[in-house]
mmCIF file of C-alpha atoms in Angstrom:
data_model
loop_
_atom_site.group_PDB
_atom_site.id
_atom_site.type_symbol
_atom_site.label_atom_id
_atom_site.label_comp_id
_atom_site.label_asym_id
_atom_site.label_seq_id
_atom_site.Cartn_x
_atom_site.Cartn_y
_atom_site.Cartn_z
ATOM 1 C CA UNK A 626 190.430 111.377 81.661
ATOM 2 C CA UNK A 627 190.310 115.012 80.250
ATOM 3 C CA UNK A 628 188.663 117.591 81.565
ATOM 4 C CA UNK A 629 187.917 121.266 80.730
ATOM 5 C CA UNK A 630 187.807 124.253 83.172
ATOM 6 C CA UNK A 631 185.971 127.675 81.927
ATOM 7 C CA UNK A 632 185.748 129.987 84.195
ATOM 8 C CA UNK A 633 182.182 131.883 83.583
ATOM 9 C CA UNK A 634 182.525 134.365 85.710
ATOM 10 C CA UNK A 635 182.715 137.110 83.195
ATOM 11 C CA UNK A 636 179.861 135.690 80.637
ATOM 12 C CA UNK A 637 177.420 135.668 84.078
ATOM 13 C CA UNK A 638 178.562 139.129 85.049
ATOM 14 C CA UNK A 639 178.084 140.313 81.448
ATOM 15 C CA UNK A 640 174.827 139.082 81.105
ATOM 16 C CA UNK A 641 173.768 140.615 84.448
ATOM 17 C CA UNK A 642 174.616 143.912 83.368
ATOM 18 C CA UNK A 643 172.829 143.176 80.383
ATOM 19 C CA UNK A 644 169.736 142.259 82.291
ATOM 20 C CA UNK A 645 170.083 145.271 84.291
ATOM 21 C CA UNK A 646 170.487 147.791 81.353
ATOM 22 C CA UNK A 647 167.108 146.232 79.681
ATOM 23 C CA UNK A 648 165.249 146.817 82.611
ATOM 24 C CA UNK A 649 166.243 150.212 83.028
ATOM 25 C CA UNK A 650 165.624 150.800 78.940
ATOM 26 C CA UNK A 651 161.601 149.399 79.812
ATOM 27 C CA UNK A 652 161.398 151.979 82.580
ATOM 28 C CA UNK A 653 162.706 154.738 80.956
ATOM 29 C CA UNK A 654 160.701 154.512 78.096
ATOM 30 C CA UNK A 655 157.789 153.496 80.336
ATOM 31 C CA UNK A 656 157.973 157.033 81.598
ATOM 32 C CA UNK A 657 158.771 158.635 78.874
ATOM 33 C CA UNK A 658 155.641 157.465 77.625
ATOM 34 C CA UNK A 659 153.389 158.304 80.625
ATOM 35 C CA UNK A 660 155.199 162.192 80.335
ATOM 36 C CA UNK A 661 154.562 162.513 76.921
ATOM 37 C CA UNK A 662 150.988 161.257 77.513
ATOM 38 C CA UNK A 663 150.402 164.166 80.407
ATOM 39 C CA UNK A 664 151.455 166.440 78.056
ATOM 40 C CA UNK A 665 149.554 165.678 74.912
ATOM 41 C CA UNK A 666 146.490 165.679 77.716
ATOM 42 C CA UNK A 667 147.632 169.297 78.746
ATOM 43 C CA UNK A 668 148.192 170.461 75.290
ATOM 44 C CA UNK A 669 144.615 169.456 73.952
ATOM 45 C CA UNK A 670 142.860 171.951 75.824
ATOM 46 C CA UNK A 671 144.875 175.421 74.860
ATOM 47 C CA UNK A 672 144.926 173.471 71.063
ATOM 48 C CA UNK A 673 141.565 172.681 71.138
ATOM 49 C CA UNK A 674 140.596 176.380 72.449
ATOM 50 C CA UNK A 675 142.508 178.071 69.913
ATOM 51 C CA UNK A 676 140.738 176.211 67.023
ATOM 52 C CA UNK A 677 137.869 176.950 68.295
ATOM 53 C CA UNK A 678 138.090 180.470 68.959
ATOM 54 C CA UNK A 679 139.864 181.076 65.360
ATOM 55 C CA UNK A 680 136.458 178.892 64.052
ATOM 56 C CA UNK A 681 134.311 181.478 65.416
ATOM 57 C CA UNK A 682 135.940 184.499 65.047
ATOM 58 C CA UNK A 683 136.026 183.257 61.397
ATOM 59 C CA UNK A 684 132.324 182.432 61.220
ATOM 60 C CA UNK A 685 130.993 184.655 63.079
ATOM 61 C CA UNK A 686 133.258 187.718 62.105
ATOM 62 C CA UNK A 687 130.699 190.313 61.019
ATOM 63 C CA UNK A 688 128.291 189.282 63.892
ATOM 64 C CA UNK A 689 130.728 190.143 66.410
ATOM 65 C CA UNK A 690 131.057 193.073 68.220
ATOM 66 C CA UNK A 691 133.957 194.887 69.026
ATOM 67 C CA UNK A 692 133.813 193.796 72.750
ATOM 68 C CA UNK A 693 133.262 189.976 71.783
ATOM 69 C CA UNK A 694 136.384 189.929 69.499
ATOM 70 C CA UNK A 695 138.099 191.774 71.762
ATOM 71 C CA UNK A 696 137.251 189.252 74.380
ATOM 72 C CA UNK A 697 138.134 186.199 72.087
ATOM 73 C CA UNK A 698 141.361 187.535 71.146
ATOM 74 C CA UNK A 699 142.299 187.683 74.665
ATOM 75 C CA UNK A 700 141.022 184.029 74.874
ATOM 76 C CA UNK A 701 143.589 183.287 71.781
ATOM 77 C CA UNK A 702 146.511 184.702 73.402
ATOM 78 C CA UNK A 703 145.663 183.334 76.938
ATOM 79 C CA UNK A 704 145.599 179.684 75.034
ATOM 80 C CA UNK A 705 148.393 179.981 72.945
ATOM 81 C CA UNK A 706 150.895 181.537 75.985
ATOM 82 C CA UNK A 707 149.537 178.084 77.938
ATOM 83 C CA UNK A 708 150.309 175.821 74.837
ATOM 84 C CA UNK A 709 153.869 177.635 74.757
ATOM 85 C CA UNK A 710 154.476 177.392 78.457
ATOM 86 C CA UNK A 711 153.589 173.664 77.931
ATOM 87 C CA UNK A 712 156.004 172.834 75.096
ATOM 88 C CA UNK A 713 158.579 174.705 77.340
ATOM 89 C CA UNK A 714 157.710 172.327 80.199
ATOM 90 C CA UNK A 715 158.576 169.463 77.695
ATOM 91 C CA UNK A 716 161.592 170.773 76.718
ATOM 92 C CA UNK A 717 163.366 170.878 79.820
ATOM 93 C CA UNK A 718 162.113 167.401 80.613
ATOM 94 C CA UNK A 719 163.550 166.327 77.702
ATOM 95 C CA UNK A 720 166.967 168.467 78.626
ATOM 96 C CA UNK A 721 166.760 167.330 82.159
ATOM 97 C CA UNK A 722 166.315 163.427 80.847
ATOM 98 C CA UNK A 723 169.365 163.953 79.012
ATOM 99 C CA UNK A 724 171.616 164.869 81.279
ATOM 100 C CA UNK A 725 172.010 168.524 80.415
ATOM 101 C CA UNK A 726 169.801 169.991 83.195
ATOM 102 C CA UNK A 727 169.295 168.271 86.378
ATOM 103 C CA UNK A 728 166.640 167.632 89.265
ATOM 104 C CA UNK A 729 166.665 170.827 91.207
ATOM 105 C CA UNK A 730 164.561 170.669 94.228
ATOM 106 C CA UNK A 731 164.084 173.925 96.012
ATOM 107 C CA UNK A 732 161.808 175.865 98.302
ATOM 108 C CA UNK A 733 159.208 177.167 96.712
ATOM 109 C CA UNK A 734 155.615 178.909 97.467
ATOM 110 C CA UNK A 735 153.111 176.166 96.692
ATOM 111 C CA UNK A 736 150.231 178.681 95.871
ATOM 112 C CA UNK A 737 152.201 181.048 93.684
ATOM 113 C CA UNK A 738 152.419 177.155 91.579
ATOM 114 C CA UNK A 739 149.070 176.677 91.595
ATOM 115 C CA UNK A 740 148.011 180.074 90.764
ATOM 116 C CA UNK A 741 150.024 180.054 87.512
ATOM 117 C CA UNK A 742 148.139 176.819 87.153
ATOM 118 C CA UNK A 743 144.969 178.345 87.539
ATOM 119 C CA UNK A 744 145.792 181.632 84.923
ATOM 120 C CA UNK A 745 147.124 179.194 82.214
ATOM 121 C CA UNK A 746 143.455 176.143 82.591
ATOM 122 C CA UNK A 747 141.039 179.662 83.818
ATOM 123 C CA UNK A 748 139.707 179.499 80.119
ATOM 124 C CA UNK A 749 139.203 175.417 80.260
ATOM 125 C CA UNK A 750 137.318 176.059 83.392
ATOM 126 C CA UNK A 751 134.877 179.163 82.187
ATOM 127 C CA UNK A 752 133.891 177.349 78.660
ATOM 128 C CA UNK A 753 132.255 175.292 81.673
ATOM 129 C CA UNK A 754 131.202 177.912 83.699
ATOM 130 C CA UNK A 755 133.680 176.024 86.658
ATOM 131 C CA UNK A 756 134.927 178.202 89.508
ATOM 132 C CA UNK A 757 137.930 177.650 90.848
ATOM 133 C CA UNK A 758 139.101 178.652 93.905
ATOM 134 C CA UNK A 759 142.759 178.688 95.402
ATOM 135 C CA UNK A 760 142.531 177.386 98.533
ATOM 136 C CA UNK A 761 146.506 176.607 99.155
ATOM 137 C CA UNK A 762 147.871 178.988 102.602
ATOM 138 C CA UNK A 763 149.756 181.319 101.468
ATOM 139 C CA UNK A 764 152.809 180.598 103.754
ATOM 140 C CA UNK A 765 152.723 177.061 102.617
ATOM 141 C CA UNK A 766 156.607 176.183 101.460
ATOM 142 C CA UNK A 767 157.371 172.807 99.580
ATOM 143 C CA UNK A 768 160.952 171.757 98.495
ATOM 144 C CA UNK A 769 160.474 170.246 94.723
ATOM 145 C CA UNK A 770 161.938 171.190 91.716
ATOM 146 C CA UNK A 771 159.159 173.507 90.295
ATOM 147 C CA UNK A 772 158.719 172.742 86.599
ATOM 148 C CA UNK A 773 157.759 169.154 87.843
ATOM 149 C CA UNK A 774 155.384 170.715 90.484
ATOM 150 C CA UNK A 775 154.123 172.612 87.904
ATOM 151 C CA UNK A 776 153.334 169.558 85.660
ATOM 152 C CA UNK A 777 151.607 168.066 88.269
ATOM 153 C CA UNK A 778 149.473 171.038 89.318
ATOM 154 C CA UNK A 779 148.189 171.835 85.937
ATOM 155 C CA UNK A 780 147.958 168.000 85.022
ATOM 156 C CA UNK A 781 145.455 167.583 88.404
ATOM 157 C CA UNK A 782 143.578 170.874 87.263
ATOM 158 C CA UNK A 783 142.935 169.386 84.074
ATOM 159 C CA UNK A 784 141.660 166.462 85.037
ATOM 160 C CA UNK A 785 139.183 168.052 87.940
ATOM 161 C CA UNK A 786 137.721 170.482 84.700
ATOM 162 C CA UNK A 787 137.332 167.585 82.403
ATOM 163 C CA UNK A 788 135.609 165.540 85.336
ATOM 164 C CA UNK A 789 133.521 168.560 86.983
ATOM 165 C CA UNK A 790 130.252 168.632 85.813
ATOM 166 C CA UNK A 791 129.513 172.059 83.956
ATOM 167 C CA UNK A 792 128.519 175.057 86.791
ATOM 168 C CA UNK A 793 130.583 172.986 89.593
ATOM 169 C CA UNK A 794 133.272 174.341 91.989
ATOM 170 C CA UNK A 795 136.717 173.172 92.428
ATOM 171 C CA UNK A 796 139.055 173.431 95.078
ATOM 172 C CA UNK A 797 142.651 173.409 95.220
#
């Protein structure tokens, strides 16, 4: 009789680690593609205002009076400051997912968060003649890192404008 002995020990362990690797590989790029998503949602609106606003001013330039361009200049720099803030947002997601930044929670004001929401969708929210109103206590303290808070903030903004019917209220 002959007989063989392997000892698979190794092979099973390798392809465990293997298994494990894969799975983290689907969920990273699972949320890398749900991030990249909330951002290409944020970055529509200032985009979309900008174009807009350049269309008319273009259009309409010798119709306009001093007070109206004035007034959609403004609107041109509030959009593209918001479109910049977002792209800075995605760059230190993309630094942080790298490993060269890292999760920072910290205390943090939550209304002072939401107002900078607020300034940076205001526009969004007047092209549909949407108040909104911070109603977040002013003491209020979270710990969270605050460029994530921020994405969420803005992200839940969004979505309330693009859901509010035109001359509605929201909340915060």
């Amino acid at each position: 009789i002959v007989g063989f002995v392997i000892d698979m020990t190794k092979q099973k362990t390798a392809e465990q680690e293997l298994q494990k690797a894969n799975e983290e590989l689907l969920r990273t790029n699972a949320e890398k593609d749900r991030f990249f998503s909330i951002i290409a949602h944020d970055l529509r609106s200032p985009i979309g205002t900008l174009i807009q606003t350049t269309e008319i001013l273009n259009d309409e330039d010798e119709e306009l009076s001093e007070e109206e361009t004035g007034k959609l200049l403004n609107n041109l720099g509030r959009s593209a400051k918001s479109a910049f803030k977002l792209l800075e947002n995605l760059l230190e997601w993309s630094k942080m997912k790298s490993g060269r930044i890292s999760f920072e929670p910290a205390p943090l004001q939550l209304i002072n968060v939401v107002n900078d929401a607020v300034r940076l969708l205001h526009h969004q929210a007047d092209l549909k003649q949407i108040t909104l109103k911070n109603g977040v206590e002013a003491d209020l303290r979270v710990v969270a890192d605050k460029n994530m808070t921020s994405l969420v903030v803005r992200n839940l903004i969004a979505n309330s404008i693009k859901f509010t019917p035109e001359g509605g209220n929201i909340e915060i």
